[in-house]
């Protein structure tokens, strides 16, 4: 939602929940924007603490992979690509059992054209000529992630240091 998501998130969660309480909470721990991931994990941990329910995390790439596997049943694995900002993409190989390789960053121009069948993601800086199975992270697929991959600590996952620097 751009700016203001911190202010909008808790009222949106409250409106969605109404008088109900969750029995457990799952949260996308990243990778993603430094501030956004901190807001997400805090917004999940606060009601978890208040309600006394478990809070667990999953990687955003696993969520995109779960959607790709649901949409294309025959995939043995998928290369997940997500916008990393700075005209870069986050890339991770995820197998059907949700075992995953390391996350790296790549420029869109470095992507190989021809591997589109097993490539999924939600990307802003796409490479010309590259067709990608468009999967914006969708929470409805969170329970399709293998249990061991959605039981991570609810702590932010970053792939690079923050842009902010301390004053001298």
CSV table of C-alpha atoms in Angstrom, one decimal, residues 57-167:
chain,number,residue,atom,x,y,z
A,57,UNK,CA,7.2,-17.4,10.3
A,58,UNK,CA,7.7,-18.4,6.7
A,59,UNK,CA,9.8,-17.0,3.9
A,60,UNK,CA,8.1,-15.0,1.2
A,61,UNK,CA,9.7,-17.1,-1.4
A,62,UNK,CA,8.1,-20.3,0.0
A,63,UNK,CA,4.7,-18.6,-0.3
A,64,UNK,CA,5.2,-17.7,-3.9
A,65,UNK,CA,6.4,-21.3,-4.6
A,66,UNK,CA,3.3,-22.7,-2.9
A,67,UNK,CA,1.1,-20.7,-5.2
A,68,UNK,CA,3.2,-21.8,-8.3
A,69,UNK,CA,3.0,-25.4,-7.3
A,70,UNK,CA,-0.8,-25.1,-6.8
A,71,UNK,CA,-1.2,-23.4,-10.2
A,72,UNK,CA,1.2,-25.8,-12.1
A,73,UNK,CA,0.9,-29.2,-10.5
A,74,UNK,CA,3.7,-30.8,-12.5
A,75,UNK,CA,6.5,-28.5,-11.3
A,76,UNK,CA,9.3,-30.4,-9.5
A,77,UNK,CA,10.8,-27.1,-8.4
A,78,UNK,CA,10.6,-23.4,-9.1
A,79,UNK,CA,12.9,-20.4,-9.3
A,80,UNK,CA,11.2,-17.6,-7.2
A,81,UNK,CA,12.0,-14.0,-8.2
A,82,UNK,CA,10.9,-11.1,-6.0
A,83,UNK,CA,11.6,-7.4,-6.3
A,84,UNK,CA,14.6,-6.5,-4.2
A,85,UNK,CA,14.6,-2.8,-4.9
A,86,UNK,CA,17.5,-1.0,-6.4
A,87,UNK,CA,16.6,-2.5,-9.8
A,88,UNK,CA,17.5,-5.9,-8.4
A,89,UNK,CA,15.7,-9.2,-8.0
A,90,UNK,CA,15.8,-11.7,-5.2
A,91,UNK,CA,16.3,-15.2,-6.6
A,92,UNK,CA,15.8,-18.6,-4.8
A,93,UNK,CA,15.4,-22.2,-6.0
A,94,UNK,CA,12.6,-24.0,-4.2
A,95,UNK,CA,11.9,-27.7,-4.6
A,96,UNK,CA,8.4,-29.2,-4.4
A,97,UNK,CA,9.2,-30.4,-0.8
A,98,UNK,CA,10.0,-26.8,0.0
A,99,UNK,CA,13.7,-27.4,0.5
A,100,UNK,CA,15.3,-24.2,-0.7
A,101,UNK,CA,18.6,-22.9,-1.9
A,102,UNK,CA,20.3,-19.7,-0.8
A,103,UNK,CA,18.7,-16.4,-1.7
A,104,UNK,CA,20.8,-14.2,-4.0
A,105,UNK,CA,20.3,-10.9,-5.8
A,106,UNK,CA,20.5,-10.6,-9.6
A,107,UNK,CA,19.9,-7.9,-12.2
A,108,UNK,CA,16.9,-8.6,-14.4
A,109,UNK,CA,19.2,-8.5,-17.5
A,110,UNK,CA,21.1,-11.4,-16.1
A,111,UNK,CA,18.1,-13.8,-16.1
A,112,UNK,CA,18.2,-16.6,-18.6
A,113,UNK,CA,15.3,-16.4,-21.1
A,114,UNK,CA,13.9,-19.9,-21.7
A,115,UNK,CA,13.5,-21.0,-18.1
A,116,UNK,CA,10.1,-19.3,-17.7
A,117,UNK,CA,8.1,-22.5,-17.2
A,118,UNK,CA,9.7,-23.0,-13.8
A,119,UNK,CA,10.0,-19.3,-12.8
A,120,UNK,CA,7.5,-17.5,-10.6
A,121,UNK,CA,7.4,-14.3,-8.8
A,122,UNK,CA,6.0,-10.8,-8.3
A,123,UNK,CA,8.5,-8.4,-9.9
A,124,UNK,CA,8.7,-4.8,-10.8
A,125,UNK,CA,11.9,-4.7,-12.8
A,126,UNK,CA,11.2,-7.4,-15.3
A,127,UNK,CA,13.7,-8.4,-18.0
A,128,UNK,CA,12.5,-7.7,-21.6
A,129,UNK,CA,11.4,-10.9,-23.3
A,130,UNK,CA,11.2,-12.9,-20.0
A,131,UNK,CA,7.8,-14.4,-19.3
A,132,UNK,CA,7.3,-15.3,-15.7
A,133,UNK,CA,4.4,-17.0,-13.9
A,134,UNK,CA,3.0,-14.0,-12.0
A,135,UNK,CA,2.5,-14.9,-8.4
A,136,UNK,CA,2.0,-12.0,-6.0
A,137,UNK,CA,2.4,-13.3,-2.4
A,138,UNK,CA,-1.1,-14.5,-1.4
A,139,UNK,CA,-1.7,-15.5,2.3
A,140,UNK,CA,-4.3,-18.1,1.2
A,141,UNK,CA,-1.4,-20.3,0.1
A,142,UNK,CA,0.4,-20.2,3.5
A,143,UNK,CA,-0.9,-23.5,4.8
A,144,UNK,CA,0.3,-25.2,1.5
A,145,UNK,CA,3.9,-24.5,2.6
A,146,UNK,CA,5.5,-27.6,4.0
A,147,UNK,CA,5.1,-27.6,7.9
A,148,UNK,CA,8.9,-27.3,8.5
A,149,UNK,CA,9.1,-24.2,6.3
A,150,UNK,CA,6.3,-22.4,8.1
A,151,UNK,CA,7.6,-23.0,11.6
A,152,UNK,CA,10.5,-20.5,11.5
A,153,UNK,CA,11.0,-18.0,14.3
A,154,UNK,CA,9.0,-14.8,13.7
A,155,UNK,CA,12.2,-12.7,13.1
A,156,UNK,CA,13.0,-10.6,10.1
A,157,UNK,CA,15.0,-12.2,7.3
A,158,UNK,CA,17.2,-9.8,5.4
A,159,UNK,CA,19.6,-10.5,2.5
A,160,UNK,CA,21.6,-7.3,2.7
A,161,UNK,CA,22.3,-4.6,5.4
A,162,UNK,CA,19.9,-1.6,5.8
A,163,UNK,CA,20.5,1.5,3.8
A,164,UNK,CA,20.4,3.7,6.9
A,165,UNK,CA,23.7,4.7,8.4
A,166,UNK,CA,24.3,6.0,11.9
A,167,UNK,CA,25.4,9.7,12.2
